[in-house]
Short mmCIF file of C-alpha atoms in Angstrom, two decimals:
data_model
loop_
_atom_site.label_atom_id
_atom_site.label_comp_id
_atom_site.label_asym_id
_atom_site.label_seq_id
_atom_site.Cartn_x
_atom_site.Cartn_y
_atom_site.Cartn_z
CA MET A 12 -20.05 -54.18 11.09
CA LYS A 13 -18.19 -54.46 14.41
CA ARG A 14 -15.81 -56.96 12.84
CA ILE A 15 -15.13 -54.60 9.92
CA MET A 16 -14.51 -51.67 12.26
CA LYS A 17 -12.15 -53.80 14.34
CA ILE A 18 -10.18 -54.85 11.26
CA LEU A 19 -10.10 -51.24 10.04
CA GLY A 20 -8.78 -50.10 13.42
CA ILE A 21 -6.01 -52.70 13.30
CA VAL A 22 -5.07 -51.66 9.77
CA ILE A 23 -4.86 -47.98 10.82
CA ILE A 24 -2.68 -48.89 13.81
CA VAL A 25 -0.36 -50.95 11.59
CA ILE A 26 -0.10 -48.11 9.05
CA LEU A 27 0.66 -45.57 11.76
CA PHE A 28 3.28 -47.90 13.23
CA LEU A 29 4.93 -48.35 9.84
CA VAL A 30 4.92 -44.58 9.27
CA PHE A 31 6.49 -44.11 12.69
CA ILE A 32 9.20 -46.68 11.91
CA PHE A 33 9.87 -45.00 8.56
CA LEU A 34 10.20 -41.55 10.17
CA MET A 35 12.52 -42.93 12.84
CA PHE A 36 14.65 -44.51 10.11
CA ILE A 37 14.85 -41.21 8.23
CA ARG A 38 15.75 -39.40 11.44
CA TYR A 39 18.44 -42.00 12.16
CA LYS A 40 19.88 -41.48 8.69
CA PHE A 41 19.97 -37.71 9.15
CA ASN A 42 21.63 -38.01 12.54
CA ASN A 43 24.16 -40.68 11.60
CA VAL A 44 25.87 -39.33 8.51
CA THR A 45 29.27 -40.59 7.41
CA ASP A 46 31.79 -37.89 6.63
CA ASN A 47 33.05 -38.66 3.13
CA LYS A 48 35.56 -35.82 3.44
CA ASP A 49 34.49 -34.13 0.21
CA LEU A 50 32.06 -31.36 1.08
CA GLN A 51 32.22 -29.78 -2.37
CA ASN A 52 31.17 -33.01 -4.09
CA SER A 53 28.44 -33.64 -1.52
CA LEU A 54 26.95 -30.21 -2.16
CA GLU A 55 27.15 -30.53 -5.93
CA LYS A 56 25.22 -33.81 -5.83
CA ARG A 57 22.44 -32.25 -3.78
CA VAL A 58 22.30 -29.16 -5.99
CA SER A 59 22.06 -31.31 -9.12
CA LYS A 60 19.16 -33.23 -7.62
CA PHE A 61 17.43 -29.98 -6.65
CA LEU A 62 17.83 -28.51 -10.13
CA GLU A 63 16.18 -31.56 -11.70
CA SER A 64 12.83 -30.63 -10.17
CA SER A 65 13.28 -26.90 -9.57
CA LYS A 66 12.00 -24.00 -11.65
CA THR A 67 15.01 -21.94 -10.61
CA CYS A 68 16.64 -19.95 -13.41
CA GLY A 69 19.85 -18.86 -11.70
CA LEU A 70 21.31 -20.15 -8.45
CA ILE A 71 24.17 -19.11 -6.16
CA ILE A 72 25.37 -21.36 -3.33
CA GLY A 73 27.86 -19.71 -0.98
CA VAL A 74 29.51 -21.81 1.73
CA PHE A 75 31.93 -20.91 4.48
CA LYS A 76 33.37 -23.57 6.76
CA ASP A 77 36.57 -23.81 8.79
CA GLY A 78 38.09 -20.76 7.12
CA LYS A 79 37.42 -21.95 3.56
CA THR A 80 34.94 -20.43 1.12
CA SER A 81 33.21 -21.88 -1.92
CA ILE A 82 30.76 -20.01 -4.17
CA MET A 83 29.00 -22.20 -6.74
CA CYS A 84 27.04 -20.66 -9.62
CA TYR A 85 24.39 -22.32 -11.78
CA GLY A 86 21.94 -21.42 -14.52
CA PHE A 87 21.38 -17.92 -15.86
CA THR A 88 20.80 -14.39 -14.60
CA ASN A 89 18.75 -13.80 -17.73
CA LYS A 90 16.93 -16.55 -19.63
CA ASP A 91 16.86 -14.74 -22.95
CA LEU A 92 20.46 -13.51 -22.94
CA ARG A 93 21.77 -16.74 -21.36
CA VAL A 94 24.03 -14.78 -19.04
CA LYS A 95 25.62 -16.98 -16.37
CA PRO A 96 25.78 -15.74 -12.75
CA ASP A 97 28.94 -15.28 -10.75
CA SER A 98 29.80 -14.31 -7.19
CA SER A 99 29.09 -10.63 -7.92
CA SER A 100 25.63 -11.14 -9.48
CA LEU A 101 22.99 -9.25 -7.49
CA PHE A 102 19.79 -10.87 -6.21
CA GLU A 103 16.97 -9.49 -4.08
CA LEU A 104 17.36 -10.78 -0.52
CA ALA A 105 13.72 -10.04 0.41
CA SER A 106 13.07 -10.89 4.08
CA THR A 107 16.58 -12.18 4.68
CA SER A 108 17.66 -8.55 4.81
CA LYS A 109 15.49 -8.11 7.90
CA LEU A 110 18.69 -9.24 9.61
CA PHE A 111 20.36 -5.99 8.56
CA THR A 112 17.61 -4.06 10.35
CA THR A 113 17.96 -6.01 13.59
CA ASN A 114 21.77 -5.99 13.38
CA VAL A 115 21.81 -2.21 13.21
CA LEU A 116 19.31 -2.06 16.06
CA GLN A 117 21.76 -4.04 18.21
CA ILE A 118 24.72 -1.91 17.06
CA LEU A 119 22.87 1.27 18.03
CA CYS A 120 21.93 -0.25 21.39
CA ASP A 121 25.58 -1.10 22.04
CA LYS A 122 26.47 2.50 21.22
CA GLY A 123 23.93 3.74 23.75
CA VAL A 124 21.72 5.40 21.13
CA LEU A 125 18.83 3.03 21.89
CA SER A 126 17.78 0.23 24.22
CA LEU A 127 16.02 -2.94 23.11
CA ASP A 128 13.36 -2.20 25.68
CA ASP A 129 12.66 1.35 24.53
CA LYS A 130 8.96 1.80 23.87
CA ILE A 131 8.03 2.62 20.30
CA GLY A 132 5.67 5.33 21.50
CA ASP A 133 8.58 7.29 22.96
CA ILE A 134 10.19 7.48 19.52
CA LEU A 135 6.90 8.27 17.79
CA LYS A 136 5.67 10.83 20.32
CA ASP A 137 6.39 13.80 18.05
CA LYS A 138 4.53 12.10 15.19
CA ILE A 139 1.53 10.37 16.68
CA LYS A 140 -0.11 9.18 19.89
CA LEU A 141 -0.50 5.41 19.87
CA PRO A 142 -3.63 3.60 21.09
CA GLN A 143 -3.45 1.76 24.40
CA ILE A 144 -2.68 -1.63 22.85
CA ALA A 145 0.61 -0.30 21.45
CA GLN A 146 1.63 1.88 24.41
CA ASN A 147 4.06 -0.67 25.87
CA THR A 148 5.32 -2.28 22.66
CA THR A 149 9.13 -2.24 22.59
CA LEU A 150 11.85 -2.41 19.97
CA ARG A 151 12.67 -5.91 21.24
CA ASP A 152 9.07 -6.92 20.52
CA LEU A 153 9.39 -5.71 16.93
CA ALA A 154 12.77 -7.41 16.42
CA THR A 155 11.48 -10.78 17.68
CA HIS A 156 8.06 -10.71 15.97
CA ARG A 157 6.25 -10.70 19.30
CA SER A 158 4.75 -7.21 19.02
CA GLY A 159 1.32 -8.56 18.06
CA PHE A 160 1.24 -6.47 14.89
CA PRO A 161 -0.25 -8.32 11.91
CA SER A 162 1.99 -9.39 9.06
CA ILE A 163 0.41 -6.73 6.84
CA PRO A 164 -2.47 -4.48 8.01
CA THR A 165 -5.71 -4.80 6.06
CA SER A 166 -5.56 -1.08 5.26
CA PHE A 167 -2.24 -1.72 3.48
CA LEU A 168 -3.59 -4.71 1.58
CA ALA A 169 -6.28 -2.51 0.04
CA LYS A 170 -3.54 -0.50 -1.68
CA MET A 171 -1.32 -3.46 -2.60
CA THR A 172 -3.04 -4.33 -5.87
CA ASP A 173 -0.04 -4.84 -8.15
CA GLU A 174 0.95 -8.51 -7.82
CA ASN A 175 4.28 -7.90 -9.53
CA ASN A 176 5.25 -5.03 -7.22
CA PRO A 177 2.78 -4.94 -4.30
CA TYR A 178 4.44 -2.41 -1.96
CA LYS A 179 5.14 0.35 -4.48
CA ASP A 180 1.94 2.39 -3.89
CA LEU A 181 2.31 2.63 -0.10
CA ILE A 182 3.28 6.01 1.33
CA ILE A 183 4.47 7.00 4.80
CA GLU A 184 1.07 8.50 5.62
CA ASP A 185 -0.36 4.97 5.36
CA LEU A 186 1.93 3.93 8.20
CA TYR A 187 0.83 6.73 10.50
CA GLU A 188 -2.82 6.34 9.58
CA TYR A 189 -2.68 2.69 10.65
CA LEU A 190 -0.84 3.50 13.88
CA LYS A 191 -3.73 5.74 14.95
CA ASN A 192 -5.83 2.65 15.63
CA CYS A 193 -3.50 -0.37 15.29
CA LYS A 194 -6.39 -2.48 14.01
CA ASP A 195 -5.95 -6.25 14.44
CA LYS A 196 -2.93 -5.80 16.70
CA LYS A 197 -2.75 -8.43 19.42
CA GLU A 198 -1.31 -7.95 22.89
CA ASP A 199 2.48 -7.72 23.18
CA GLY A 200 4.08 -11.13 23.60
CA ASN A 201 1.96 -12.82 20.94
CA TYR A 202 4.20 -14.26 18.24
CA GLU A 203 3.23 -13.42 14.68
CA TYR A 204 5.77 -12.99 11.91
CA SER A 205 5.23 -9.38 10.94
CA ASN A 206 6.52 -7.58 7.88
CA PHE A 207 4.77 -4.49 9.20
CA GLY A 208 6.53 -4.75 12.57
CA MET A 209 9.97 -5.06 11.01
CA GLY A 210 9.22 -2.28 8.55
CA LEU A 211 8.14 -0.09 11.45
CA LEU A 212 11.39 -0.93 13.25
CA GLY A 213 13.37 0.29 10.25
CA HIS A 214 11.38 3.53 10.26
CA LEU A 215 11.95 4.03 13.98
CA LEU A 216 15.71 3.67 13.44
CA GLU A 217 15.42 6.41 10.82
CA LEU A 218 13.58 8.70 13.23
CA LYS A 219 16.00 8.11 16.09
CA THR A 220 19.12 8.73 14.00
CA THR A 221 17.63 11.22 11.49
CA THR A 222 19.28 9.12 8.80
CA LYS A 223 17.60 7.50 5.81
CA TYR A 224 17.20 3.75 6.36
CA GLU A 225 19.43 2.64 3.47
CA ASP A 226 22.17 5.10 4.41
CA LEU A 227 21.97 4.04 8.05
CA ILE A 228 22.38 0.33 7.25
CA LYS A 229 25.31 1.05 4.97
CA GLN A 230 26.94 3.38 7.49
CA GLU A 231 26.57 1.22 10.58
CA LEU A 232 26.86 -2.28 9.10
CA LEU A 233 27.63 -2.81 5.44
CA SER A 234 30.58 -0.43 5.17
CA LYS A 235 32.15 -2.01 8.27
CA LEU A 236 32.00 -5.41 6.55
CA GLU A 237 33.07 -4.03 3.16
CA MET A 238 29.81 -5.28 1.66
CA ASN A 239 30.12 -2.61 -0.99
CA GLN A 240 27.76 -4.17 -3.54
CA THR A 241 24.87 -4.70 -1.12
CA THR A 242 22.31 -1.99 -1.74
CA ILE A 243 18.73 -0.89 -2.26
CA THR A 244 19.46 1.89 -4.73
CA LEU A 245 21.13 0.73 -7.94
CA ASN A 246 23.63 2.90 -9.77
CA ASP A 247 24.71 2.15 -13.35
CA SER A 248 27.56 -0.18 -12.40
CA LEU A 249 25.49 -2.18 -9.90
CA ASN A 250 22.54 -2.37 -12.27
CA LYS A 251 24.76 -4.29 -14.69
CA LEU A 252 25.21 -6.97 -12.01
CA LEU A 253 21.48 -7.42 -11.38
CA ALA A 254 19.98 -10.83 -12.13
CA GLN A 255 16.57 -10.62 -13.80
CA GLY A 256 13.89 -11.94 -11.45
CA TYR A 257 11.24 -14.48 -12.49
CA ASN A 258 7.94 -15.28 -10.81
CA GLU A 259 6.62 -18.76 -9.99
CA ASN A 260 5.39 -19.08 -13.58
CA GLY A 261 8.77 -18.26 -15.03
CA LYS A 262 7.79 -14.78 -16.23
CA PRO A 263 10.03 -11.73 -15.65
CA ASN A 264 9.26 -9.87 -12.43
CA PRO A 265 10.73 -6.53 -11.28
CA ILE A 266 12.45 -5.87 -7.99
CA TRP A 267 9.89 -4.98 -5.32
CA THR A 268 10.07 -1.29 -4.47
CA ASP A 269 9.05 -0.09 -1.03
CA ASN A 270 9.28 3.36 0.51
CA VAL A 271 7.45 2.55 3.76
CA LEU A 272 8.30 -0.93 5.09
CA THR A 273 11.85 -0.83 3.75
CA GLY A 274 13.24 -2.42 6.90
CA ALA A 275 11.23 -5.57 6.24
CA GLY A 276 13.35 -6.62 3.29
CA SER A 277 14.52 -4.34 0.50
CA PHE A 278 18.23 -5.01 0.06
CA LEU A 279 19.98 -6.66 -2.89
CA SER A 280 23.21 -8.59 -2.41
CA ASN A 281 25.47 -11.24 -3.89
CA GLY A 282 27.44 -14.31 -2.91
CA SER A 283 30.69 -12.47 -2.18
CA ASP A 284 29.12 -9.91 0.15
CA MET A 285 26.94 -12.43 1.98
CA ILE A 286 29.95 -14.63 2.73
CA LYS A 287 31.44 -11.59 4.50
CA PHE A 288 28.23 -11.28 6.50
CA ILE A 289 28.42 -14.94 7.47
CA ARG A 290 32.03 -14.62 8.59
CA ALA A 291 31.21 -11.55 10.67
CA ASN A 292 28.59 -13.64 12.49
CA LEU A 293 31.02 -16.47 13.23
CA ASP A 294 34.21 -14.69 14.28
CA ILE A 295 33.98 -12.04 16.97
CA ASN A 296 37.30 -10.62 15.78
CA TYR A 297 36.31 -10.39 12.11
CA SER A 298 34.95 -6.84 12.33
CA SER A 299 34.38 -4.03 14.78
CA VAL A 300 30.64 -4.86 14.65
CA SER A 301 30.93 -8.65 15.00
CA LYS A 302 30.40 -8.54 18.76
CA SER A 303 27.07 -6.80 18.25
CA LEU A 304 26.06 -9.17 15.46
CA ILE A 305 26.75 -12.25 17.56
CA LYS A 306 24.60 -10.85 20.37
CA THR A 307 21.57 -11.05 18.07
CA HIS A 308 21.79 -14.86 17.81
CA ASN A 309 20.42 -15.69 21.24
CA LYS A 310 16.82 -16.83 21.60
CA GLN A 311 14.66 -14.18 23.25
CA TYR A 312 12.11 -15.19 25.87
CA ASP A 313 10.34 -18.37 24.74
CA ASN A 314 10.09 -17.06 21.21
CA GLU A 315 10.96 -18.65 17.89
CA PHE A 316 13.34 -15.78 17.16
CA GLY A 317 16.48 -14.16 18.43
CA ILE A 318 17.01 -10.50 17.53
CA GLY A 319 15.91 -11.10 13.94
CA TRP A 320 17.28 -14.65 13.65
CA ALA A 321 14.95 -17.65 13.40
CA GLN A 322 15.77 -20.56 15.70
CA PRO A 323 15.75 -24.28 14.69
CA THR A 324 12.32 -25.50 13.59
CA PHE A 325 10.83 -28.93 14.29
CA MET A 326 12.09 -30.04 10.87
CA ASP A 327 15.57 -28.64 11.57
CA ASN A 328 15.74 -30.63 14.80
CA PHE A 329 14.44 -33.73 13.01
CA MET A 330 17.18 -33.38 10.37
CA GLY A 331 19.92 -32.76 12.90
CA ASN A 332 20.23 -28.99 12.37
CA LYS A 333 19.82 -28.44 16.10
CA ASN A 334 22.27 -25.59 16.49
CA ILE A 335 21.53 -23.35 13.54
CA ILE A 336 20.13 -19.87 13.26
CA TRP A 337 18.62 -18.90 9.93
CA HIS A 338 16.41 -16.68 7.83
CA ASN A 339 14.75 -16.94 4.45
CA GLY A 340 13.13 -14.56 2.02
CA MET A 341 10.99 -14.50 -1.10
CA ALA A 342 9.85 -11.63 -3.31
CA GLY A 343 8.10 -11.56 -6.67
CA GLY A 344 11.11 -12.79 -8.60
CA TYR A 345 13.72 -13.89 -6.07
CA SER A 346 14.32 -16.21 -3.09
CA SER A 347 17.05 -16.49 -0.48
CA TYR A 348 18.10 -18.65 2.46
CA LEU A 349 20.82 -18.01 5.04
CA SER A 350 21.96 -20.29 7.87
CA ILE A 351 24.77 -20.26 10.40
CA ASP A 352 25.99 -23.05 12.68
CA LYS A 353 28.50 -21.81 15.23
CA THR A 354 29.21 -25.34 16.50
CA THR A 355 30.68 -26.29 13.12
CA ASN A 356 31.98 -22.80 12.28
CA SER A 357 29.97 -22.82 9.08
CA GLY A 358 27.43 -20.82 7.13
CA LEU A 359 25.36 -21.02 3.96
CA ILE A 360 23.79 -18.48 1.62
CA ILE A 361 21.48 -19.44 -1.24
CA LEU A 362 20.33 -16.85 -3.78
CA THR A 363 17.98 -17.47 -6.69
CA ASN A 364 16.28 -15.26 -9.26
CA THR A 365 13.06 -17.27 -9.09
CA ALA A 366 10.19 -16.94 -6.61
CA GLU A 367 10.13 -20.45 -5.15
CA ASP A 368 10.47 -21.60 -1.57
CA ILE A 369 14.00 -22.93 -1.02
CA THR A 370 13.81 -23.37 2.76
CA SER A 371 13.79 -27.19 2.68
CA PHE A 372 16.61 -27.19 0.16
CA GLY A 373 18.54 -24.84 2.42
CA ALA A 374 18.03 -27.13 5.41
CA ILE A 375 19.33 -30.10 3.39
CA LEU A 376 22.47 -28.24 2.36
CA THR A 377 22.95 -26.94 5.90
CA ARG A 378 22.96 -30.52 7.18
CA ALA A 379 25.49 -31.55 4.54
CA ILE A 380 27.77 -28.66 5.47
CA SER A 381 27.66 -29.55 9.15
CA THR A 382 28.45 -33.24 8.59
CA GLN A 383 30.97 -33.14 5.75
CA SER A 384 34.52 -31.81 5.74
CA TRP A 385 36.50 -30.31 2.90
CA LYS A 386 38.60 -32.59 0.72
CA ASN A 387 42.27 -32.43 1.66
#
């Protein structure tokens, strides 16, 4: 038995060593990429490979690098009608539009309307008295997911029974009812990605400015960037641009509607508008709000987030994406991924009308963008 255990131990050590060597080889390959000087072709190859195994119906890849833009469109906005997407086709951003909430927070802070370290209780004082655990929670805490609020309170989950449109039955009274006790909230400083926290931040911006959330984001951010087709509310002309969403089983799924946690991710956008957003985050002179936007990039405390922006993950660092900031999103029928690398003056937006995680795909394309140059 001792002999068998000894042999087994040696085998395990050898396997672990081989795995280690393999991982180091992969890391070497990621970090030692030859520039073939044809970024467009490099991206198209990776997209083709992705589409071979993906359930994605329609796909938009928007790239900005060194002053040049490329928007690639694949698949269909509607399976039945076989309508092909273009740069104006609208997709639900889901959580990627959390960045709009935190951008406007920073803009308002730079205007002197707010401070990142304002306590949420001071803004809510005319509405409700918070329990002790939330007394010192700040806007910065909400914007960096370190407020300790749960992702979604259990009292909300009890009302979120429609899998196709889970947030539609929530009302503002649900928000205030939860804030009376803040059940399951941890101490400030504890990182937990919180849809509730970001939704609350959007509501606090409404209260402070007495402006409806959607109108506020358009007024302070989107109009300044001429992102005129980025919206929550669809009129007739914009509705014609909407890509039909499909769930993970390929069945049609409606846009998620939300009247309470709107700031957590309710905007729709397209490739053309999101390229403008990328450019505004790379060039301080691009827009009057670019200076504020760029301020949000910096890592806060020892957290995984800046003001809304996720920092490089372990996998990003492994792949060589050491200098990116990013965000992703997924709703019932849509997914998105956005990344920016200021060291290579580049950015990427991916939009799909299928609910499937595209984060790894986004990281792969981000690496290609950072290592390849445009064809002359």
